[in-house]
Coordinates of C-alpha atoms in Angstrom, one line a residue:
M1 CA 138.4 195.3 203.7
D2 CA 139.6 191.8 204.9
S3 CA 136.0 190.6 205.5
D4 CA 135.0 191.9 202.1
T5 CA 137.8 190.1 200.3
S6 CA 137.3 186.9 202.3
R7 CA 133.6 187.1 201.4
S8 CA 134.4 187.6 197.7
S9 CA 136.6 184.5 197.8
S10 CA 134.0 182.5 199.6
E11 CA 131.3 183.5 197.1
V12 CA 133.4 182.4 194.1
S13 CA 134.1 179.0 195.8
H14 CA 130.4 178.6 196.6
H15 CA 129.4 179.4 193.0
D16 CA 131.7 176.8 191.7
E17 CA 130.4 174.2 194.1
T18 CA 126.8 175.1 193.2
V19 CA 127.4 174.6 189.5
S20 CA 129.3 171.4 190.1
N21 CA 126.4 170.0 192.2
E22 CA 123.9 171.1 189.5
L23 CA 125.8 169.0 186.9
E24 CA 125.8 165.9 189.1
E25 CA 122.1 166.3 189.8
I26 CA 121.3 166.5 186.0
L27 CA 123.4 163.4 185.2
T28 CA 121.9 161.3 188.1
N29 CA 118.3 162.3 187.4
N30 CA 117.0 159.1 185.8
Q31 CA 113.4 160.4 185.6
S32 CA 114.4 162.9 182.9
P33 CA 114.8 161.7 179.2
Y34 CA 118.4 160.9 178.3
S35 CA 118.5 163.5 175.4
K36 CA 117.4 166.2 177.7
R37 CA 119.9 165.3 180.4
L38 CA 122.6 165.2 177.7
R39 CA 121.7 168.6 176.4
L40 CA 121.5 170.3 179.8
A41 CA 124.7 168.6 181.1
S42 CA 126.6 169.5 177.9
W43 CA 125.6 173.1 178.3
V44 CA 126.7 173.3 182.0
E45 CA 129.9 171.4 181.3
L46 CA 130.8 173.5 178.3
K47 CA 130.4 176.7 180.4
L48 CA 132.6 175.3 183.1
L49 CA 135.1 173.9 180.6
F50 CA 135.6 177.0 178.5
R51 CA 135.8 179.3 181.5
L52 CA 138.8 177.2 182.4
A53 CA 140.2 176.2 179.0
A54 CA 140.0 179.5 177.1
P55 CA 142.2 181.5 179.5
A56 CA 144.5 178.4 180.0
V57 CA 145.0 178.1 176.3
I58 CA 145.8 181.8 176.1
V59 CA 148.3 181.5 179.0
Y60 CA 150.1 178.5 177.4
L61 CA 150.0 180.0 173.9
L62 CA 151.4 183.3 175.1
N63 CA 154.1 181.6 177.1
N64 CA 155.0 179.5 174.0
V65 CA 154.9 182.6 171.8
I66 CA 157.4 184.3 174.1
S67 CA 159.9 181.4 173.5
M68 CA 159.0 181.1 169.8
S69 CA 159.4 184.8 169.2
T70 CA 163.0 184.6 170.4
Q71 CA 163.6 181.7 167.9
I72 CA 162.0 183.8 165.1
F73 CA 164.2 186.9 165.9
C74 CA 167.4 184.7 166.0
G75 CA 166.3 182.8 162.9
H76 CA 166.5 186.0 160.8
L77 CA 170.2 186.3 161.8
G78 CA 170.9 183.2 159.7
N79 CA 170.4 179.5 159.4
L80 CA 173.2 178.7 161.9
E81 CA 171.6 180.8 164.5
L82 CA 168.2 179.2 163.8
A83 CA 169.7 175.7 164.2
A84 CA 171.5 176.8 167.3
V85 CA 168.4 178.2 169.0
S86 CA 166.5 175.1 168.0
L87 CA 169.1 172.8 169.5
G88 CA 169.4 174.9 172.6
N89 CA 165.6 175.1 173.1
N90 CA 164.8 171.5 172.1
G91 CA 168.0 169.8 173.1
I92 CA 168.8 171.4 176.4
Q93 CA 166.1 173.7 177.6
V94 CA 163.3 171.2 177.1
F95 CA 165.2 168.9 179.5
A96 CA 164.7 171.3 182.4
Y97 CA 161.3 172.4 181.3
G98 CA 160.0 168.8 181.3
L99 CA 161.5 167.8 184.6
L100 CA 160.3 170.9 186.5
L101 CA 156.9 171.0 184.8
G102 CA 156.5 167.3 185.6
M103 CA 157.4 167.8 189.3
G104 CA 155.1 170.8 189.4
S105 CA 152.1 168.8 188.2
A106 CA 152.0 167.0 191.6
V107 CA 150.5 170.2 192.9
E108 CA 147.7 169.8 190.2
T109 CA 146.5 166.5 191.6
L110 CA 146.7 167.5 195.3
C111 CA 145.4 171.1 195.1
G112 CA 142.6 170.1 192.7
Q113 CA 141.2 167.4 194.9
A114 CA 141.7 169.4 198.1
Y115 CA 139.9 172.3 196.5
G116 CA 137.0 170.1 195.4
G117 CA 136.8 168.7 198.9
N118 CA 136.8 172.2 200.5
R119 CA 140.3 171.7 202.1
Y120 CA 141.3 175.2 201.2
E121 CA 144.0 175.6 203.8
S122 CA 146.0 172.8 202.3
L123 CA 146.6 174.5 198.9
G124 CA 149.1 177.1 200.2
I125 CA 151.2 174.4 201.9
Y126 CA 151.3 172.3 198.7
L127 CA 152.5 175.4 196.8
Q128 CA 155.3 176.0 199.2
K129 CA 156.4 172.4 199.3
S130 CA 156.5 172.2 195.5
T131 CA 158.5 175.4 195.1
I132 CA 161.1 174.3 197.7
L133 CA 161.6 171.0 195.9
L134 CA 161.8 172.5 192.4
M135 CA 164.3 175.2 193.5
V136 CA 166.6 172.5 194.9
T137 CA 166.2 170.5 191.7
A138 CA 167.1 173.6 189.6
L139 CA 170.6 173.7 191.0
P140 CA 172.0 170.5 189.3
L141 CA 170.1 171.5 186.1
A142 CA 172.1 174.8 186.1
V143 CA 175.3 172.7 186.0
I144 CA 174.0 170.9 182.9
Y145 CA 173.4 174.2 181.2
I146 CA 176.9 175.4 182.0
F147 CA 178.4 172.3 180.4
S148 CA 176.0 172.2 177.5
K149 CA 178.7 172.6 174.8
P150 CA 180.7 169.5 175.6
I151 CA 177.5 167.6 176.2
L152 CA 176.1 168.4 172.8
I153 CA 179.5 167.6 171.1
L154 CA 179.6 164.3 173.0
L155 CA 176.2 163.5 171.7
G156 CA 177.6 164.0 168.2
E157 CA 176.2 167.4 167.3
P158 CA 178.3 169.5 164.8
V159 CA 180.9 171.7 166.7
N160 CA 179.7 175.0 165.1
I161 CA 176.1 174.4 166.0
A162 CA 176.9 173.1 169.5
S163 CA 179.1 176.2 170.2
A164 CA 176.4 178.6 169.1
A165 CA 173.7 176.7 171.0
A166 CA 175.8 176.8 174.2
V167 CA 176.0 180.6 174.0
F168 CA 172.2 180.8 173.8
V169 CA 171.8 178.3 176.7
Y170 CA 174.1 180.2 179.1
G171 CA 171.5 183.0 179.0
L172 CA 168.7 180.6 179.9
I173 CA 170.2 179.7 183.3
P174 CA 168.1 182.2 185.2
Q175 CA 165.0 180.8 183.4
I176 CA 165.5 177.5 185.2
F177 CA 164.7 179.0 188.5
A178 CA 161.8 181.0 187.0
Y179 CA 160.4 177.6 185.9
A180 CA 160.8 176.3 189.5
A181 CA 158.7 179.1 190.9
N182 CA 156.2 179.5 188.0
F183 CA 154.9 175.9 187.6
P184 CA 153.7 175.5 191.2
I185 CA 152.2 178.9 191.1
Q186 CA 150.4 178.2 187.9
K187 CA 149.0 174.8 189.1
F188 CA 148.0 176.4 192.4
L189 CA 145.9 179.0 190.6
Q190 CA 144.5 176.6 188.0
S191 CA 143.2 174.2 190.7
Q192 CA 141.0 177.1 191.9
S193 CA 139.9 178.0 188.4
I194 CA 141.9 181.2 188.6
I195 CA 143.4 181.5 185.2
A196 CA 142.4 184.8 183.6
P197 CA 144.9 186.8 185.7
S198 CA 147.8 184.7 184.4
A199 CA 146.6 185.3 180.9
Y200 CA 146.7 189.1 181.4
I201 CA 150.1 188.8 183.0
S202 CA 151.4 186.7 180.1
A203 CA 150.1 189.1 177.6
G204 CA 151.8 192.0 179.3
A205 CA 155.1 190.0 179.6
L206 CA 154.9 189.2 175.8
V207 CA 154.7 192.9 174.9
V208 CA 157.7 193.7 177.1
H209 CA 159.6 190.6 175.7
L210 CA 159.1 191.5 172.1
F211 CA 160.3 195.0 172.5
L212 CA 163.4 194.1 174.6
T213 CA 164.3 191.2 172.3
W214 CA 164.1 193.5 169.2
L215 CA 166.4 195.9 171.0
A216 CA 168.8 193.2 172.1
V217 CA 169.1 191.4 168.8
F218 CA 168.8 194.2 166.2
R219 CA 169.7 197.4 167.9
W220 CA 172.2 196.5 170.5
N221 CA 173.6 193.5 168.6
W222 CA 173.8 191.3 171.7
G223 CA 173.3 188.2 169.6
L224 CA 172.2 184.8 170.9
L225 CA 173.2 185.5 174.5
G226 CA 171.3 188.8 174.7
A227 CA 168.2 187.1 173.2
S228 CA 168.2 184.3 175.8
L229 CA 168.9 186.7 178.7
V230 CA 165.8 188.7 177.7
L231 CA 163.8 185.4 177.6
S232 CA 164.9 184.6 181.1
L233 CA 163.9 188.1 182.3
S234 CA 160.4 187.8 180.7
W235 CA 159.7 184.6 182.6
W236 CA 160.8 186.2 185.9
I237 CA 158.4 189.1 185.2
M238 CA 155.5 186.6 185.0
V239 CA 156.6 184.8 188.2
V240 CA 156.7 188.0 190.3
A241 CA 153.5 189.3 188.9
Q242 CA 151.6 186.1 189.6
F243 CA 152.9 185.9 193.1
V244 CA 151.9 189.5 193.8
Y245 CA 148.4 188.5 192.7
I246 CA 148.3 185.6 195.1
V247 CA 149.4 187.6 198.0
M248 CA 147.4 190.8 197.2
G249 CA 144.4 189.3 195.3
K250 CA 141.0 188.7 196.8
R251 CA 140.4 185.2 195.4
C252 CA 143.3 183.5 197.2
R253 CA 142.6 184.7 200.7
N254 CA 141.2 181.3 201.7
T255 CA 144.0 179.3 200.1
W256 CA 147.1 181.4 200.8
K257 CA 147.7 182.1 204.5
G258 CA 151.3 183.2 204.2
F259 CA 154.6 181.3 204.5
S260 CA 154.7 178.4 206.9
L261 CA 157.3 176.1 208.4
Q262 CA 154.8 173.3 207.8
A263 CA 156.0 173.4 204.2
F264 CA 159.2 171.7 205.3
H265 CA 157.4 168.8 206.9
G266 CA 156.8 165.6 204.9
L267 CA 158.9 166.8 202.0
W268 CA 160.1 163.2 201.3
S269 CA 156.5 162.0 200.7
F270 CA 155.8 165.0 198.6
F271 CA 159.0 164.4 196.7
K272 CA 158.0 160.8 195.8
L273 CA 154.7 162.0 194.2
S274 CA 156.6 164.9 192.5
A275 CA 159.1 162.4 191.1
A276 CA 156.3 160.1 189.7
S277 CA 154.8 163.2 188.1
A278 CA 158.2 164.2 186.7
V279 CA 158.9 160.8 185.2
M280 CA 155.5 160.8 183.5
L281 CA 156.0 164.1 181.8
C282 CA 159.8 163.9 181.3
L283 CA 159.5 160.7 179.4
E284 CA 157.2 162.5 177.0
T285 CA 159.0 165.8 176.7
W286 CA 162.5 164.2 176.5
Y287 CA 161.1 162.1 173.7
F288 CA 160.7 165.1 171.5
Q289 CA 164.1 166.3 172.6
I290 CA 165.7 163.0 171.5
L291 CA 163.9 163.5 168.1
V292 CA 165.8 166.8 167.6
L293 CA 169.1 165.4 168.8
I294 CA 168.8 162.4 166.4
A295 CA 168.0 164.8 163.5
G296 CA 171.3 166.6 164.3
L297 CA 173.1 163.3 163.4
L298 CA 171.7 163.1 159.9
K299 CA 173.8 163.9 156.8
N300 CA 172.4 167.3 156.0
S301 CA 172.0 168.2 159.6
E302 CA 171.5 172.0 159.3
V303 CA 168.6 171.7 156.8
E304 CA 167.1 168.7 158.6
L305 CA 167.3 170.6 161.9
D306 CA 165.9 173.8 160.5
S307 CA 162.9 172.1 158.8
L308 CA 162.2 169.9 161.8
S309 CA 162.5 173.1 164.0
V310 CA 159.9 174.8 161.9
C311 CA 157.5 171.9 162.1
T312 CA 158.1 171.1 165.8
T313 CA 157.7 174.8 166.7
I314 CA 154.3 175.0 164.9
S315 CA 153.4 171.7 166.6
G316 CA 154.4 173.1 169.9
W317 CA 152.3 176.2 169.3
V318 CA 149.1 174.2 168.5
F319 CA 150.0 171.8 171.2
M320 CA 149.6 174.6 173.7
I321 CA 145.8 174.6 172.8
S322 CA 145.7 170.9 173.8
V323 CA 147.7 171.7 177.0
G324 CA 145.1 174.3 177.9
F325 CA 142.5 171.6 177.6
N326 CA 144.8 169.3 179.5
A327 CA 144.8 171.8 182.4
A328 CA 141.0 172.2 182.2
A329 CA 140.6 168.4 182.2
S330 CA 142.9 168.0 185.2
V331 CA 141.1 170.7 187.2
R332 CA 137.6 169.5 186.3
V333 CA 138.3 165.9 187.1
S334 CA 140.2 166.5 190.3
N335 CA 137.6 169.0 191.6
E336 CA 134.7 166.6 190.8
L337 CA 136.4 163.7 192.4
G338 CA 137.2 165.7 195.5
A339 CA 133.6 166.8 195.6
G340 CA 132.4 163.2 195.3
H341 CA 130.8 163.5 191.9
P342 CA 131.7 160.4 189.8
K343 CA 129.3 161.0 186.9
S344 CA 130.4 164.6 186.5
A345 CA 134.1 163.6 186.4
S346 CA 133.3 161.0 183.7
F347 CA 131.2 163.4 181.7
S348 CA 133.9 166.1 181.8
V349 CA 136.4 163.7 180.3
V350 CA 134.1 163.1 177.2
V351 CA 133.4 166.8 176.7
V352 CA 136.9 168.1 177.0
T353 CA 138.4 165.4 174.8
S354 CA 135.8 166.0 172.1
C355 CA 136.4 169.8 172.0
S356 CA 140.2 169.4 171.9
F357 CA 140.0 166.9 169.1
I358 CA 137.8 169.0 166.9
I359 CA 140.1 172.1 167.3
S360 CA 143.2 170.0 166.5
V361 CA 141.6 168.6 163.3
M362 CA 140.9 172.2 162.2
A363 CA 144.5 173.1 162.9
A364 CA 145.8 170.1 160.8
I365 CA 143.7 171.3 157.9
V366 CA 145.1 174.8 158.1
V367 CA 148.7 173.4 158.1
M368 CA 148.1 171.3 155.0
I369 CA 146.6 174.3 153.1
F370 CA 149.6 176.5 153.9
R371 CA 152.3 173.8 153.8
D372 CA 154.4 175.5 151.2
S373 CA 154.7 178.9 153.0
I374 CA 154.7 178.2 156.7
S375 CA 158.5 178.1 157.0
Y376 CA 158.9 181.7 155.8
I377 CA 157.7 182.8 159.2
F378 CA 161.0 181.6 160.6
T379 CA 163.6 181.8 157.8
E380 CA 163.9 183.0 154.2
G381 CA 165.7 179.9 152.9
E382 CA 163.9 178.1 150.0
V383 CA 165.7 174.8 150.8
V384 CA 164.3 174.8 154.3
A385 CA 160.8 175.7 153.0
K386 CA 160.8 172.7 150.7
A387 CA 162.0 170.4 153.4
A388 CA 159.3 171.8 155.8
S389 CA 156.6 171.3 153.2
D390 CA 157.6 167.7 152.8
L391 CA 157.2 167.2 156.6
S392 CA 153.8 168.9 156.7
P393 CA 151.7 165.6 156.4
F394 CA 153.6 164.2 159.4
L395 CA 152.9 167.5 161.3
A396 CA 149.2 167.4 160.5
A397 CA 149.0 163.8 161.8
T398 CA 150.8 164.8 165.0
L399 CA 148.4 167.7 165.5
I400 CA 145.4 165.4 165.3
L401 CA 146.9 162.9 167.8
N402 CA 147.8 165.8 170.1
G403 CA 144.2 166.7 170.2
I404 CA 143.5 163.6 172.3
Q405 CA 146.7 162.4 174.1
P406 CA 147.4 165.6 176.2
V407 CA 143.8 165.7 177.4
L408 CA 144.0 162.1 178.6
S409 CA 147.2 162.9 180.4
G410 CA 145.4 165.7 182.1
V411 CA 142.7 163.2 183.2
A412 CA 145.5 161.0 184.6
V413 CA 147.0 163.9 186.6
G414 CA 143.5 164.8 187.9
C415 CA 143.1 161.2 189.1
G416 CA 146.6 160.7 190.4
W417 CA 147.7 158.1 187.9
Q418 CA 151.1 159.5 187.2
S419 CA 153.1 156.3 187.9
V420 CA 150.8 154.3 185.6
V421 CA 151.3 156.7 182.7
A422 CA 155.0 156.7 183.3
Y423 CA 155.2 153.0 182.5
V424 CA 153.0 153.5 179.4
N425 CA 155.4 156.2 178.2
V426 CA 158.4 154.0 178.7
G427 CA 156.9 151.3 176.6
C428 CA 155.4 153.4 173.8
Y429 CA 158.2 155.9 173.4
Y430 CA 161.5 154.3 174.3
L431 CA 160.8 150.6 173.5
V432 CA 158.9 151.2 170.3
S433 CA 159.0 154.7 168.9
V434 CA 162.7 155.7 169.2
P435 CA 164.1 152.4 167.9
V436 CA 161.7 152.4 165.0
G437 CA 162.4 156.1 164.2
V438 CA 166.2 155.5 164.2
L439 CA 165.8 152.4 162.0
L440 CA 163.6 154.3 159.4
G441 CA 165.7 157.4 159.6
F442 CA 169.2 155.9 159.2
K443 CA 168.9 152.3 158.0
F444 CA 166.2 153.1 155.3
N445 CA 167.6 156.6 154.7
L446 CA 164.2 158.3 155.3
G447 CA 165.9 161.1 157.3
A448 CA 163.6 163.3 159.3
K449 CA 160.5 161.6 157.8
G450 CA 161.6 158.3 159.2
I451 CA 162.4 159.7 162.6
W452 CA 159.0 161.4 162.7
S453 CA 157.2 158.2 161.6
G454 CA 158.6 156.4 164.6
M455 CA 157.4 159.3 166.8
L456 CA 153.9 159.1 165.3
G457 CA 153.7 155.3 166.0
G458 CA 154.7 155.8 169.6
T459 CA 152.1 158.6 170.1
L460 CA 149.4 156.6 168.5
L461 CA 150.1 153.6 170.7
Q462 CA 150.2 155.7 173.8
T463 CA 146.9 157.4 172.9
M464 CA 145.2 154.0 172.4
I465 CA 146.4 152.7 175.7
L466 CA 145.3 155.8 177.7
S467 CA 142.0 155.7 175.9
W468 CA 141.5 152.1 177.0
V469 CA 142.5 152.9 180.6
T470 CA 140.1 155.8 180.8
L471 CA 137.2 153.9 179.3
R472 CA 137.6 151.2 181.8
T473 CA 137.8 153.5 184.8
D474 CA 135.5 152.9 187.7
W475 CA 134.7 156.6 188.7
N476 CA 133.0 155.6 191.9
K477 CA 136.3 154.0 193.1
E478 CA 138.2 157.1 192.0
V479 CA 135.9 159.2 194.3
E480 CA 136.7 156.9 197.2
K481 CA 140.4 157.2 196.6
A482 CA 140.1 161.0 196.6
K483 CA 138.2 160.9 199.9
N484 CA 140.8 158.7 201.4
R485 CA 143.5 161.2 200.5
L486 CA 141.6 164.0 202.2
K487 CA 141.0 161.7 205.2
T488 CA 144.7 161.1 205.4
W489 CA 145.2 164.8 205.9
D490 CA 142.7 164.9 208.8
D491 CA 144.2 161.8 210.5
K492 CA 147.9 162.3 210.1
R493 CA 148.1 166.1 209.6
Q494 CA 150.1 165.7 206.5
P495 CA 149.3 166.2 202.8
P496 CA 147.1 163.5 201.3
L497 CA 149.2 161.7 198.6
P498 CA 147.9 159.6 195.8
E499 CA 148.8 155.9 196.0

């Protein structure tokens, strides 16, 4: 049986390598007409892309629906509960989510390039290193969760909303450690184009989550704490199921060789890359967190928070589609660079960005058509519905930008540009967007519209800069950098880290 499963894993890897080589041959065949090369290359790339993106989108959508469903259940308890869950999710939980997901994205760069370069034995070590670092990071985050109430009050949030949000956050403490285990596992599997199993697992977890949340909130009357504890349990179900798949599944036999003490070697070097990855993503996710916190300081804070919560939740749901394409872009680019295929890497960027953009424009059109009724999914209040409808044009513009920006961030992760993107995020978000948003929201009394206008300006600026950087990329040099990282592993017997 061991030989059969190993053969199965090898056959999958060989098939991926064959298709990748076919794409590079099509793109470099100058004797063939350009239109024919474009048509053939597009067909090959689209097959590769949607084999990755479709299940990745499903995974991220289902994971987001798990959290969103908790917000919906609690929202029907009342406006205070909806505001509390919004503040707990977007004001506290996103802090941990962004930090740990960012640190976990280091695995995406390393595993993707190592897999493309046939360095399969490295992937399991990277997975273990990342999990160790994330679990250690989760400990101080748990302390922040414990003191969430005084933190929110200190930030100026209303006492009644802060108190209710803190109760919800207490039940999310186990979720922090689920994040720490889940993100490295997810990136480990994605780098090998193994995404469908995670989609099935997420679908099963969602069914269990919906049933248990309904019981906790409406039957057992456990309130906000019960809802958040069920949410934590659902994440742990996904973690355990995915790890069982890695250990028992056929496709990971070449990349998972069991636990190793080597995972504790070179942790500091691995931490530096993880920190750069975390800074890149945290500066982005914390930015949306700051948006919600600032909205809590407005005059009619409960209505502003509720309407903003409705729009940001819908934005987050559609954003998961772009995140799926983000994952696909990262895997495609890192695999092609590791395999030494510069033209394929460049072509993948164009195709994945175009597909994500088209889907996002369609989503924006749907939002504008149903702008007057979308809030009733979350709450029955007419005041909130009117406020959410007024914000819909801002939501639509955000969706369109989110069709491009996350994909370019995925390209950056695939290439190992995390530190560069971190500087871009600082400038666009914190030196331009937040100050402009505060000025428009408070000084010019535009409220949530003013805050969101600042956010749009920062996202637009970031998208333009990342587009410029990507267009100017020398893909032959990126291939050489990827080769040097793999050579570092052979020479020094330690994980090849991006510069």
